[in-house]
mmCIF file with all atom_site columns, N, CA and C in Angstrom:
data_model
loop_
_atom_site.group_PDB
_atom_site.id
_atom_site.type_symbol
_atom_site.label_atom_id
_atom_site.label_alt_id
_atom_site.label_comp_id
_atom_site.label_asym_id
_atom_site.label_entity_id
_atom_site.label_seq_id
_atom_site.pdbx_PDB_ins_code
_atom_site.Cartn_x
_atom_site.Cartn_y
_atom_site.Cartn_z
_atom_site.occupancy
_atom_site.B_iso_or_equiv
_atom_site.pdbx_formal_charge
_atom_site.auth_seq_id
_atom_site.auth_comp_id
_atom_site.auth_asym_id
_atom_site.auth_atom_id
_atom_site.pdbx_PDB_model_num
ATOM 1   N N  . UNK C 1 1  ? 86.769 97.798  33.113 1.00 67.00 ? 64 UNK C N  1
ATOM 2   C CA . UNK C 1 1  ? 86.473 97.461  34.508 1.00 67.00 ? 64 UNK C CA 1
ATOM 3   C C  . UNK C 1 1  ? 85.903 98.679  35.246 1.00 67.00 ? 64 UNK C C  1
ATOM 4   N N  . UNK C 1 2  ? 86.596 99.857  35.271 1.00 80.00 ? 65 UNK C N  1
ATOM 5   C CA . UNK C 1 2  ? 85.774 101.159 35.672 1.00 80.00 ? 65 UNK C CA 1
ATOM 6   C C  . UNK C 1 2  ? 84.969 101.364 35.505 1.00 80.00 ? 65 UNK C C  1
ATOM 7   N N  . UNK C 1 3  ? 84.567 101.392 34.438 1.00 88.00 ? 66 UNK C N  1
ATOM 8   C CA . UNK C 1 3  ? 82.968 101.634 33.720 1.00 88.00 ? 66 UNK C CA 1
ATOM 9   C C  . UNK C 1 3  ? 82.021 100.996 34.237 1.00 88.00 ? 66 UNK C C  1
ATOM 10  N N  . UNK C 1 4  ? 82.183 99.757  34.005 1.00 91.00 ? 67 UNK C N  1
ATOM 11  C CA . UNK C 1 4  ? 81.576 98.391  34.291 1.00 91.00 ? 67 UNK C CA 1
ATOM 12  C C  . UNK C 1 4  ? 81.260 99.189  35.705 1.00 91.00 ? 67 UNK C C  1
ATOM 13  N N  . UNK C 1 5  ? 81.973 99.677  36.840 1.00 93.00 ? 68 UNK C N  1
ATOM 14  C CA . UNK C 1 5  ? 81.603 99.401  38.083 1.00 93.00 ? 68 UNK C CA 1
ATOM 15  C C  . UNK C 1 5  ? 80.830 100.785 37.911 1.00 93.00 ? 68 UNK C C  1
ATOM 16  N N  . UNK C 1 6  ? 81.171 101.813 37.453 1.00 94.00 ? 69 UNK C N  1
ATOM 17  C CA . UNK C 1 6  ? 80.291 102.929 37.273 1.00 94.00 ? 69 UNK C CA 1
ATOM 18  C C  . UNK C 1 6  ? 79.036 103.264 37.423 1.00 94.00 ? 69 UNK C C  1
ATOM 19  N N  . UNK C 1 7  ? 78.879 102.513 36.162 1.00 95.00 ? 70 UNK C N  1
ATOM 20  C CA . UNK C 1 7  ? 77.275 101.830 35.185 1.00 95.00 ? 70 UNK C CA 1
ATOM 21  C C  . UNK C 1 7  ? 76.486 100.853 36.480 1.00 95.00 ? 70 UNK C C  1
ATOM 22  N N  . UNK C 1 8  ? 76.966 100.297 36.955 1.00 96.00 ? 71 UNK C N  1
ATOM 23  C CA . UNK C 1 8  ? 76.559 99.185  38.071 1.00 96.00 ? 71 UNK C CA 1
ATOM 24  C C  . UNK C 1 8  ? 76.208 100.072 39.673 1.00 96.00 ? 71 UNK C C  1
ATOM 25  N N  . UNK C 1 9  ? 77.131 101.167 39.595 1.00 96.00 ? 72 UNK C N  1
ATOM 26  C CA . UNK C 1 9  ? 76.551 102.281 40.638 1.00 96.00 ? 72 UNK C CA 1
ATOM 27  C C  . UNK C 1 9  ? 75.394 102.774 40.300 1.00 96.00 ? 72 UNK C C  1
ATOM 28  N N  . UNK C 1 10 ? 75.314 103.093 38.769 1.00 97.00 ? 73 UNK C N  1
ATOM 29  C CA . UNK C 1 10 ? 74.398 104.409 38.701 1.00 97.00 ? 73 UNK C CA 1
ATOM 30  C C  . UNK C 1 10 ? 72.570 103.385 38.651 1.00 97.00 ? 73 UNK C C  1
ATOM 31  N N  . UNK C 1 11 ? 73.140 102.215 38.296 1.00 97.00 ? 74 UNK C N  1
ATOM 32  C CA . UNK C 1 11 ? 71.559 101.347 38.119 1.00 97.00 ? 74 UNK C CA 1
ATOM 33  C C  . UNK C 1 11 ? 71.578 101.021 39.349 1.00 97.00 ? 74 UNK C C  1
ATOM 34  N N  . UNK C 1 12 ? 72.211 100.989 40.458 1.00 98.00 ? 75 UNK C N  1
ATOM 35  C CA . UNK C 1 12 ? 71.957 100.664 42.149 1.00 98.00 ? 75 UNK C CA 1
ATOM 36  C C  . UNK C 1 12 ? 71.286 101.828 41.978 1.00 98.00 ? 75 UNK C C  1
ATOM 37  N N  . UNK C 1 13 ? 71.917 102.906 41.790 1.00 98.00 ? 76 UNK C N  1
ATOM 38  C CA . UNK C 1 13 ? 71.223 104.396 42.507 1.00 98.00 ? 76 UNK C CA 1
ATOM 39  C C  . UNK C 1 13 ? 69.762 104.849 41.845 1.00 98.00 ? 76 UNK C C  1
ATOM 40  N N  . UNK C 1 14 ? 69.581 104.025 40.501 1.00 98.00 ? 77 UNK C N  1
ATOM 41  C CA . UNK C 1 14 ? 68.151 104.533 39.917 1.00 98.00 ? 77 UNK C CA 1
ATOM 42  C C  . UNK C 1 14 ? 67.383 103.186 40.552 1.00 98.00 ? 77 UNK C C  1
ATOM 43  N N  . UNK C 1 15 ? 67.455 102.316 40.882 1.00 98.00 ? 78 UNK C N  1
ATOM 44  C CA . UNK C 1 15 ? 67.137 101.189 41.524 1.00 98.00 ? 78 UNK C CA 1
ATOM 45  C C  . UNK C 1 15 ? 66.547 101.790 42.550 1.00 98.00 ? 78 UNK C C  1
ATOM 46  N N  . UNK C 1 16 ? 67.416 102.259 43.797 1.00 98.00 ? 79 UNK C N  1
ATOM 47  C CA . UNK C 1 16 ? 67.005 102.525 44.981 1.00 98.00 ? 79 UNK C CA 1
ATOM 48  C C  . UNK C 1 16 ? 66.257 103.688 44.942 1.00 98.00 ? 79 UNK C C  1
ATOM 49  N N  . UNK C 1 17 ? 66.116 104.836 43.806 1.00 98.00 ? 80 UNK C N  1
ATOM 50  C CA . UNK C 1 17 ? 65.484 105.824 44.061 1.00 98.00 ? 80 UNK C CA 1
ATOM 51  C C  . UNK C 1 17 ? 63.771 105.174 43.741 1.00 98.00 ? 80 UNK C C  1
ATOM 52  N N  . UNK C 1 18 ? 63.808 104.708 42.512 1.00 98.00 ? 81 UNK C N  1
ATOM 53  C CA . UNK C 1 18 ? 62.582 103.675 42.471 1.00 98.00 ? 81 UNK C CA 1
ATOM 54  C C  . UNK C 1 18 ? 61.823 102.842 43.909 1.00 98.00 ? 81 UNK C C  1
ATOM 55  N N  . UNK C 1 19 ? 62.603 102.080 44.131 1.00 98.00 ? 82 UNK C N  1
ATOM 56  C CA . UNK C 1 19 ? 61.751 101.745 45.285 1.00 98.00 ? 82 UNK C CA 1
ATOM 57  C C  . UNK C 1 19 ? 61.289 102.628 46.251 1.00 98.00 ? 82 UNK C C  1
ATOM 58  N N  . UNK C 1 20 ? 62.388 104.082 46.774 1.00 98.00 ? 83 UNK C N  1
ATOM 59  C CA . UNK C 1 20 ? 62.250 104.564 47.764 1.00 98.00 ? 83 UNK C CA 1
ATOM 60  C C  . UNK C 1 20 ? 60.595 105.663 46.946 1.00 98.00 ? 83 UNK C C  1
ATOM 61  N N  . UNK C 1 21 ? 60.416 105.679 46.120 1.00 97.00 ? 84 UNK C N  1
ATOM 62  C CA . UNK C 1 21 ? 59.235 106.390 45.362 1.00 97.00 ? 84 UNK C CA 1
ATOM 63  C C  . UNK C 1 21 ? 57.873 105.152 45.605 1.00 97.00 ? 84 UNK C C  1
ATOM 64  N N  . UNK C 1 22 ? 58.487 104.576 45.316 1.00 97.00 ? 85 UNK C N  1
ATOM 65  C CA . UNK C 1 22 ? 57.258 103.350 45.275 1.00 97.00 ? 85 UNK C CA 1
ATOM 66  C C  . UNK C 1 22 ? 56.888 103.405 46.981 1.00 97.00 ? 85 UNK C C  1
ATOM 67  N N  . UNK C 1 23 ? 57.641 103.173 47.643 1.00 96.00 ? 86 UNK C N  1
ATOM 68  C CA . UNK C 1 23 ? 57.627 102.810 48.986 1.00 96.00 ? 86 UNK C CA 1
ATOM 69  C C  . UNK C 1 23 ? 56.738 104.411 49.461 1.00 96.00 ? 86 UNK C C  1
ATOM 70  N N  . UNK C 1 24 ? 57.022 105.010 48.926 1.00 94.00 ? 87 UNK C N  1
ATOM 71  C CA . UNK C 1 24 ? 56.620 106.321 49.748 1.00 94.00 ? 87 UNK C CA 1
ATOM 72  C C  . UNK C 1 24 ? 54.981 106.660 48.882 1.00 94.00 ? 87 UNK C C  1
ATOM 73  N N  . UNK C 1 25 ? 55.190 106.356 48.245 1.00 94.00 ? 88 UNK C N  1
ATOM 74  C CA . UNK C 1 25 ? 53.793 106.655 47.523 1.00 94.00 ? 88 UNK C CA 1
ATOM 75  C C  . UNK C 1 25 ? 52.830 105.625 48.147 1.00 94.00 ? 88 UNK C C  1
ATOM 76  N N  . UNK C 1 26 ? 52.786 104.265 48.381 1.00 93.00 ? 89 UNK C N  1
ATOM 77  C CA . UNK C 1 26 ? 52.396 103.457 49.130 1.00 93.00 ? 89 UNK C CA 1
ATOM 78  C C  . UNK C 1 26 ? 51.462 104.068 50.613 1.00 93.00 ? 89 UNK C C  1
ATOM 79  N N  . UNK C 1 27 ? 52.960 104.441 50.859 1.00 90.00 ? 90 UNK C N  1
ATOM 80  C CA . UNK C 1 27 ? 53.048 105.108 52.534 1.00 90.00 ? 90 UNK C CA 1
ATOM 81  C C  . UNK C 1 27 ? 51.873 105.947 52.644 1.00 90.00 ? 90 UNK C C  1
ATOM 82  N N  . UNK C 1 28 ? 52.408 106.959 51.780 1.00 88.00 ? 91 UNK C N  1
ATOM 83  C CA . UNK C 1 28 ? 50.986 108.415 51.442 1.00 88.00 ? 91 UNK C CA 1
ATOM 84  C C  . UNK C 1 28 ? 49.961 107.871 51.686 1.00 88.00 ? 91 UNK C C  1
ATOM 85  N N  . UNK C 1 29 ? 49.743 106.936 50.552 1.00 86.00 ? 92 UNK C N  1
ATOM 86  C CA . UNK C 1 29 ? 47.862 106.294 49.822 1.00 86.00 ? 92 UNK C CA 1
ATOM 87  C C  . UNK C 1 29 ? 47.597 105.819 51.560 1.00 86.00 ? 92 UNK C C  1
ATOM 88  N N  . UNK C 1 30 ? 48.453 104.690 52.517 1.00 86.00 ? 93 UNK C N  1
ATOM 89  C CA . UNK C 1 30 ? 47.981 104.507 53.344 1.00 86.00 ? 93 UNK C CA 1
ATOM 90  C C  . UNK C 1 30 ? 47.477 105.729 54.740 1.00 86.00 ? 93 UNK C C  1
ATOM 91  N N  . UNK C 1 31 ? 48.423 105.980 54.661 1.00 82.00 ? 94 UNK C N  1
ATOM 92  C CA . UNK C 1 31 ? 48.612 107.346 56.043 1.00 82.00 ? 94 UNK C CA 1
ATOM 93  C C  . UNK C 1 31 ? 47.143 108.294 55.275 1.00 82.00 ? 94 UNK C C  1
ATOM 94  N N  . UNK C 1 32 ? 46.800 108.215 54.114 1.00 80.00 ? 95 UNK C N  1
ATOM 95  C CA . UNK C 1 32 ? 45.548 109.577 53.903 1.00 80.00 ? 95 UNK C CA 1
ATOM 96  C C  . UNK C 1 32 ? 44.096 108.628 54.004 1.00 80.00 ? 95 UNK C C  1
ATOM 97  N N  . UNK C 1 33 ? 44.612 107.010 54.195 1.00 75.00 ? 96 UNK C N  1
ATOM 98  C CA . UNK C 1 33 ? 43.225 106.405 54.184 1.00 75.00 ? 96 UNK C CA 1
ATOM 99  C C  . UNK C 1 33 ? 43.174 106.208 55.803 1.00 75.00 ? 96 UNK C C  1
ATOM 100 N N  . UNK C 1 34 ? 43.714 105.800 56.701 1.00 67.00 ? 97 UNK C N  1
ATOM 101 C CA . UNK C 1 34 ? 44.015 106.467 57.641 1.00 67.00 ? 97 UNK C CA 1
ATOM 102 C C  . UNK C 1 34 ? 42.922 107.485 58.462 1.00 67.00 ? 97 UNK C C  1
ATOM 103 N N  . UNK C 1 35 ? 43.204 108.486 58.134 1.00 58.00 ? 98 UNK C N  1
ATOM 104 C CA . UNK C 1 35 ? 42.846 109.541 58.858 1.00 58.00 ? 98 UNK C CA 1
ATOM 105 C C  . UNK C 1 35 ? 41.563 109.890 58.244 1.00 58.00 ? 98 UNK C C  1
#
C-alpha cells in the first residue's frame, strides 16, 4: 500500500513537470512570435 501510493506520487510529479515544460515551451514559441 505505501509503495503503491509512493510510485503514484512520483508519476503525478513527472506528469506535472511534463506538462508544466510543454506549457512553457508553447508560451516561449508564442511570446517570441509576438514581438
Amino acid at each position: 500500500m505505501e509503495k503503491n501510493r509512493k510510485k503514484q506520487i512520483v508519476v503525478l510529479s513527472i506528469a506535472l513537470v511534463c506538462i508544466f515544460i510543454l506549457v512553457f515551451s508553447l508560451f516561449h514559441k508564442s511570446a517570441t512570435k509576438d514581438s
